[in-house]
PDB file of C-alpha atoms in Angstrom:
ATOM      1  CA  UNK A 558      48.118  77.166 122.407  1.00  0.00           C
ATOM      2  CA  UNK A 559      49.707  77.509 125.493  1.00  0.00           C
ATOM      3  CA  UNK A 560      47.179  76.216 127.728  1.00  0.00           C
ATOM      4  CA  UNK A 561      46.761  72.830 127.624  1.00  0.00           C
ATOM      5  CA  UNK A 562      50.586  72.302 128.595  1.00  0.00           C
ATOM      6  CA  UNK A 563      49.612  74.345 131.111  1.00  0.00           C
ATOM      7  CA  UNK A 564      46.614  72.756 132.489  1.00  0.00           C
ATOM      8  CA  UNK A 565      48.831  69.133 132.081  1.00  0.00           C
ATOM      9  CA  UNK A 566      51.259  70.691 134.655  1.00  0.00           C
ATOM     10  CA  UNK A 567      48.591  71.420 137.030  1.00  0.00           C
ATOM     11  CA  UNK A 568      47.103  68.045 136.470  1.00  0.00           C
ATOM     12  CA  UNK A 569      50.339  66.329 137.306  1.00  0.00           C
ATOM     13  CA  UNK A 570      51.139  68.664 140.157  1.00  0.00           C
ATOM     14  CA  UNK A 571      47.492  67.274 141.989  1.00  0.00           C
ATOM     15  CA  UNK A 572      48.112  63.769 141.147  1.00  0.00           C
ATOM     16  CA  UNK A 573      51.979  63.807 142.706  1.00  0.00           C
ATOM     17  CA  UNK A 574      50.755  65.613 145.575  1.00  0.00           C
ATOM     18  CA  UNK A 575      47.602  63.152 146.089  1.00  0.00           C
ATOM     19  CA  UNK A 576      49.775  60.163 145.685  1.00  0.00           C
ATOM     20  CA  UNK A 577      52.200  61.480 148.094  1.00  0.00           C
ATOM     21  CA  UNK A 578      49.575  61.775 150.868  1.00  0.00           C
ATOM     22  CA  UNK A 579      47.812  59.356 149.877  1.00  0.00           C
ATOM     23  CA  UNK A 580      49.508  57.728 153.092  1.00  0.00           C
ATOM     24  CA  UNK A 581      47.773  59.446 155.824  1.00  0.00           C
ATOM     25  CA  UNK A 582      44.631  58.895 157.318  1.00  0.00           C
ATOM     26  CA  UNK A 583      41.788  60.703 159.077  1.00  0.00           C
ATOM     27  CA  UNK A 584      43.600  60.479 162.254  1.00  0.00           C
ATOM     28  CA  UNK A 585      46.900  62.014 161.350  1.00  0.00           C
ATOM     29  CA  UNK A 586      45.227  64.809 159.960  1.00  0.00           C
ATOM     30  CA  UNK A 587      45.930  66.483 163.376  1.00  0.00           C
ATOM     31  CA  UNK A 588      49.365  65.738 163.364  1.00  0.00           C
ATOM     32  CA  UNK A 589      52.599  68.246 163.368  1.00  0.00           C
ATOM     33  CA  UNK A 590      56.215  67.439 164.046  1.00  0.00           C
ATOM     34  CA  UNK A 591      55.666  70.906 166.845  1.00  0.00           C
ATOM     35  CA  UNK A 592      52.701  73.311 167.786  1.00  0.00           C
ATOM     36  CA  UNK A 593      54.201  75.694 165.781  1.00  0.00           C
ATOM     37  CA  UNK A 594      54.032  73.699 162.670  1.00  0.00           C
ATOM     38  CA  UNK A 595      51.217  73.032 160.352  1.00  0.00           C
ATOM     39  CA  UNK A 596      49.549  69.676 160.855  1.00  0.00           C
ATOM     40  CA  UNK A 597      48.797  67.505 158.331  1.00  0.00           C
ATOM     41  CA  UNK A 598      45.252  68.597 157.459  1.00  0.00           C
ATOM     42  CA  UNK A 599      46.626  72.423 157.765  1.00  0.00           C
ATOM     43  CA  UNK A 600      49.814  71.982 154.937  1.00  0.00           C
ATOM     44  CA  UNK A 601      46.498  70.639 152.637  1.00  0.00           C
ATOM     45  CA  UNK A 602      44.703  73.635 153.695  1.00  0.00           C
ATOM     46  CA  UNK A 603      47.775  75.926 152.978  1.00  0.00           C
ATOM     47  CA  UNK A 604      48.901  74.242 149.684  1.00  0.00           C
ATOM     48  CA  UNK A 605      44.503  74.440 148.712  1.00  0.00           C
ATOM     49  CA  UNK A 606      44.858  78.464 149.896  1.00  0.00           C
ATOM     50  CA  UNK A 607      48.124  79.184 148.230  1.00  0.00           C
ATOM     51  CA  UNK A 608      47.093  77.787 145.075  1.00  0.00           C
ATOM     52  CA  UNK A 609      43.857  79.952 145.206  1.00  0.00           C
ATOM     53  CA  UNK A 610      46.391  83.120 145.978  1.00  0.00           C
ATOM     54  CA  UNK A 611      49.138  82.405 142.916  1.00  0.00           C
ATOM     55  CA  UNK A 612      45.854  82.577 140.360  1.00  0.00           C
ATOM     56  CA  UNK A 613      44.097  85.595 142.045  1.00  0.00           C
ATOM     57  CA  UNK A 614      47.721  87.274 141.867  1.00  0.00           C
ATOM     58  CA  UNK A 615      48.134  86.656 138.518  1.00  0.00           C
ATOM     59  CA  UNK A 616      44.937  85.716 136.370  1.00  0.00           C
ATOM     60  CA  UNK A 617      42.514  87.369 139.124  1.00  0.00           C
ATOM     61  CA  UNK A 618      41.896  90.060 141.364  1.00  0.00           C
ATOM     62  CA  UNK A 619      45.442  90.577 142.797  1.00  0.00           C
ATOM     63  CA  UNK A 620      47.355  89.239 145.109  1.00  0.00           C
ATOM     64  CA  UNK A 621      46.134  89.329 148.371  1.00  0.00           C
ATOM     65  CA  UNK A 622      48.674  90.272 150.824  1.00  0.00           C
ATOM     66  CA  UNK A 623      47.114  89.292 154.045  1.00  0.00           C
ATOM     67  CA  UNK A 624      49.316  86.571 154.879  1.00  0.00           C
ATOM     68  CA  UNK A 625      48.317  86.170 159.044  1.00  0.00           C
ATOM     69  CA  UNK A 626      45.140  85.559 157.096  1.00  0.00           C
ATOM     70  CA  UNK A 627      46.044  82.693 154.995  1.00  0.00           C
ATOM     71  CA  UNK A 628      48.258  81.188 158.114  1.00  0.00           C
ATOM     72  CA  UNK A 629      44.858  81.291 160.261  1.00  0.00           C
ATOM     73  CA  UNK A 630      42.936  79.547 157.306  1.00  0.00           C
ATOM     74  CA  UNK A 631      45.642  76.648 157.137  1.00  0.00           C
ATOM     75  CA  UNK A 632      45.703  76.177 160.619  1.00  0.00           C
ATOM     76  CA  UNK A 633      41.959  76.679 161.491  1.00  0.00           C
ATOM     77  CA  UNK A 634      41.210  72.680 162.914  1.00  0.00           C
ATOM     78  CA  UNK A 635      39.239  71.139 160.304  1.00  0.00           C
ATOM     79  CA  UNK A 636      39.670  66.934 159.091  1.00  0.00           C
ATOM     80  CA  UNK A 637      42.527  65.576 156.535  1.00  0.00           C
ATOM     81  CA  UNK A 638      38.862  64.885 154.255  1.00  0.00           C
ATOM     82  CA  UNK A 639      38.141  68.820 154.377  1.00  0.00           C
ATOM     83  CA  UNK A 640      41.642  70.239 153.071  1.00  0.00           C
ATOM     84  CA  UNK A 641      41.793  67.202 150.593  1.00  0.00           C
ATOM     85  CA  UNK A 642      38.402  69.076 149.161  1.00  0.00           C
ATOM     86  CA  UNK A 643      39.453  72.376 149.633  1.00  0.00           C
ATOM     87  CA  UNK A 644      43.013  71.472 147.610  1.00  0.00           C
ATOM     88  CA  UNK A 645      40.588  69.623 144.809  1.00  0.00           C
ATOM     89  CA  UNK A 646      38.292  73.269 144.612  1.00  0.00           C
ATOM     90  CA  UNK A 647      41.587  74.534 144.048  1.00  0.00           C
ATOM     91  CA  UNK A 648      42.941  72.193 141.384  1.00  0.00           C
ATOM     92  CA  UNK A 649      39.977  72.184 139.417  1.00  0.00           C
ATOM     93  CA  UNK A 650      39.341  76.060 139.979  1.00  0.00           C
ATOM     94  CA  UNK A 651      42.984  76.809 138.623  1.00  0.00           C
ATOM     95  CA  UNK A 652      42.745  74.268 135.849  1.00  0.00           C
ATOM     96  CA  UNK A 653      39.204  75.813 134.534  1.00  0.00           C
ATOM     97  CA  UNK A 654      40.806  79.636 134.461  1.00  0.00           C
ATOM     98  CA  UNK A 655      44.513  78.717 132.801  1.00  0.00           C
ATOM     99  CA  UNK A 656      42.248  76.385 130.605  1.00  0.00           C
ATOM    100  CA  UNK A 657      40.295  79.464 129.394  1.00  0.00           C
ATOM    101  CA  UNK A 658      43.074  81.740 129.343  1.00  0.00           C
ATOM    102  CA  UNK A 659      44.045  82.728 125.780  1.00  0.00           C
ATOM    103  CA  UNK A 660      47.719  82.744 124.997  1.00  0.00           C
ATOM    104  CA  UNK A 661      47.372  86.949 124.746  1.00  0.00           C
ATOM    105  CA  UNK A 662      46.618  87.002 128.598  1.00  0.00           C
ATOM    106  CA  UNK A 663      48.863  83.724 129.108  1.00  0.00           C
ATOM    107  CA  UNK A 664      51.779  86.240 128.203  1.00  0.00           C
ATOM    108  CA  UNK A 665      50.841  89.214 129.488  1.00  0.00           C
ATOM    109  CA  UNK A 666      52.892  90.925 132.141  1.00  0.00           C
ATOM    110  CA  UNK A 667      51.095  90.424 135.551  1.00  0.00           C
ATOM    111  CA  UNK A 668      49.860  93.227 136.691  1.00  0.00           C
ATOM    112  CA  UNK A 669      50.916  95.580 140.100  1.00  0.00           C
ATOM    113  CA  UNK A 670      52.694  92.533 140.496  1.00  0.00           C
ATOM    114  CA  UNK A 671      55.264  92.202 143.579  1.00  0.00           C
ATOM    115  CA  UNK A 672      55.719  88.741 143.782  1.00  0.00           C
ATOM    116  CA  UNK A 673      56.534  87.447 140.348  1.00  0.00           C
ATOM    117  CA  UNK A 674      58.808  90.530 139.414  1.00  0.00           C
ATOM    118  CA  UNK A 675      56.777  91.500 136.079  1.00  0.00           C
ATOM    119  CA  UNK A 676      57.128  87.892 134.586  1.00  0.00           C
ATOM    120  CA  UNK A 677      54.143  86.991 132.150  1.00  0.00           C
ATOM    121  CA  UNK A 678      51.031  85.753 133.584  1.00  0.00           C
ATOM    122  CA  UNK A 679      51.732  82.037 132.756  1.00  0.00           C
ATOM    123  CA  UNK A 680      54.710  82.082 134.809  1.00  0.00           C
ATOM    124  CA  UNK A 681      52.162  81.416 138.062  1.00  0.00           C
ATOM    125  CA  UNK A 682      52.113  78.066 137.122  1.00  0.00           C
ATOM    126  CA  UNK A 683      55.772  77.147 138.036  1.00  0.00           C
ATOM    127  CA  UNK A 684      55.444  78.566 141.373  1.00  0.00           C
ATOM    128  CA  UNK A 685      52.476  77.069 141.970  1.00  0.00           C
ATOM    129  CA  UNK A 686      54.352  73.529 140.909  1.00  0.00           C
ATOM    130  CA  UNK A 687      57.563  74.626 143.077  1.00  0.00           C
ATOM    131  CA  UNK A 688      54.909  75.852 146.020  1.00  0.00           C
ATOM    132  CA  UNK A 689      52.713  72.437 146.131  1.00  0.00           C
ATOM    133  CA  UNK A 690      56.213  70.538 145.883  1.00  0.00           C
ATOM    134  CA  UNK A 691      57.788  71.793 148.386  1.00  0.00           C
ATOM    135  CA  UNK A 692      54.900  71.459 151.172  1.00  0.00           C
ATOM    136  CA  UNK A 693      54.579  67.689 148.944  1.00  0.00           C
ATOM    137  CA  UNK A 694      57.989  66.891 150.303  1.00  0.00           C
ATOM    138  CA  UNK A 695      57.076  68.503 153.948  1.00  0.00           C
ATOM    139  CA  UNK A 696      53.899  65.728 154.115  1.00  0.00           C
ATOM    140  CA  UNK A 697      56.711  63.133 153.175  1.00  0.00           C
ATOM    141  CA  UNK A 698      58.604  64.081 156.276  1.00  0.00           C
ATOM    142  CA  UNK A 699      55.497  63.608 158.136  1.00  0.00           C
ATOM    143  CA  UNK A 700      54.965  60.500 156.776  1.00  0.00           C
ATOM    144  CA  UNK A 701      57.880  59.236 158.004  1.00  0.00           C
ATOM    145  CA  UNK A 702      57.911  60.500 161.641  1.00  0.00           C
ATOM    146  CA  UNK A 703      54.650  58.834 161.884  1.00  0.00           C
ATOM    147  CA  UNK A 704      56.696  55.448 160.756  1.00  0.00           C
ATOM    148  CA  UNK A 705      55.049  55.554 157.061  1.00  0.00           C
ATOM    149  CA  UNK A 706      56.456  55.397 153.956  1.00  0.00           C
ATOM    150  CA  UNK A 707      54.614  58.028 151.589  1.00  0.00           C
ATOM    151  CA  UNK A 708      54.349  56.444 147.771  1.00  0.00           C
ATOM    152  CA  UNK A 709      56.498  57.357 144.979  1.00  0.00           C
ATOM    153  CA  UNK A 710      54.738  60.095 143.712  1.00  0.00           C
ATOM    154  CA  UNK A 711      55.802  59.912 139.952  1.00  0.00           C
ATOM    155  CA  UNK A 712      54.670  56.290 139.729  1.00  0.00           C
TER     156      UNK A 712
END
């Protein structure tokens, strides 16, 4: 049975990134090192939206290539508590379809798939791990321009 590692990933994945910005507060959820940037609430939002768009592409409907879209979604101004719940809907909506995935659709090649290069179906979960880390370790550098020290993650 292949998904309950899966699912374990995931459930790691949410807990580093939670610990990580665990740090910030209501009123840095506004905060980017530039306009251009994502603030703090927004690389939530993005990581939440992302998330949603790696298991559409490969256990849902597709992936959707609208990608202005998903920028104005991360960067629509909403509060640090709003992305935290849109990232949990997320988590827990990814966990519940890889949990119910059999390992027949777990290794399946993703179809009409242009982002994962015909890897099997399962293989969403790595770059959904590599994805959430890397905007992780972007919060972190946030952290610290605002003079905090985000938490070990791992700990």
């Amino acid at each position: 049975m292949l998904a309950p590692g899966l699912v374990a990933q995931l459930e790691s994945t949410r807990k580093f990134f939670g610990t990580t910005t665990s740090i910030f507060e209501e009123a840095d959820a506004g905060y980017s090192p530039t306009a251009e940037m994502y603030t703090v609430a927004g690389q939530v939002a993005h990581a939440a939206d992302t998330l949603d768009w790696f298991v559409d592409g490969a256990l849902g409907k597709g992936w959707d290539m609208d990608f202005e879209a998903s920028i104005a979604r991360a960067k629509t101004p909403r509060t640090l508590a709003e992305a935290r719940e849109m990232l949990d809907r997320a988590f827990s909506r990814a966990i519940s379809v890889v949990g119910a995935a059999s390992d027949e659709t777990l290794l399946e090649p993703i179809p009409n798939d242009m982002i994962l290069d015909g890897a099997p179906r399962m293989a969403v979960i790595s770059a959904i791990v590599d994805h959430t880390a890397h905007h992780r370790g972007s919060l972190a550098v946030y952290a610290r321009l605002l003079g905090k020290v985000p938490p070990m993650p791992y700990a």
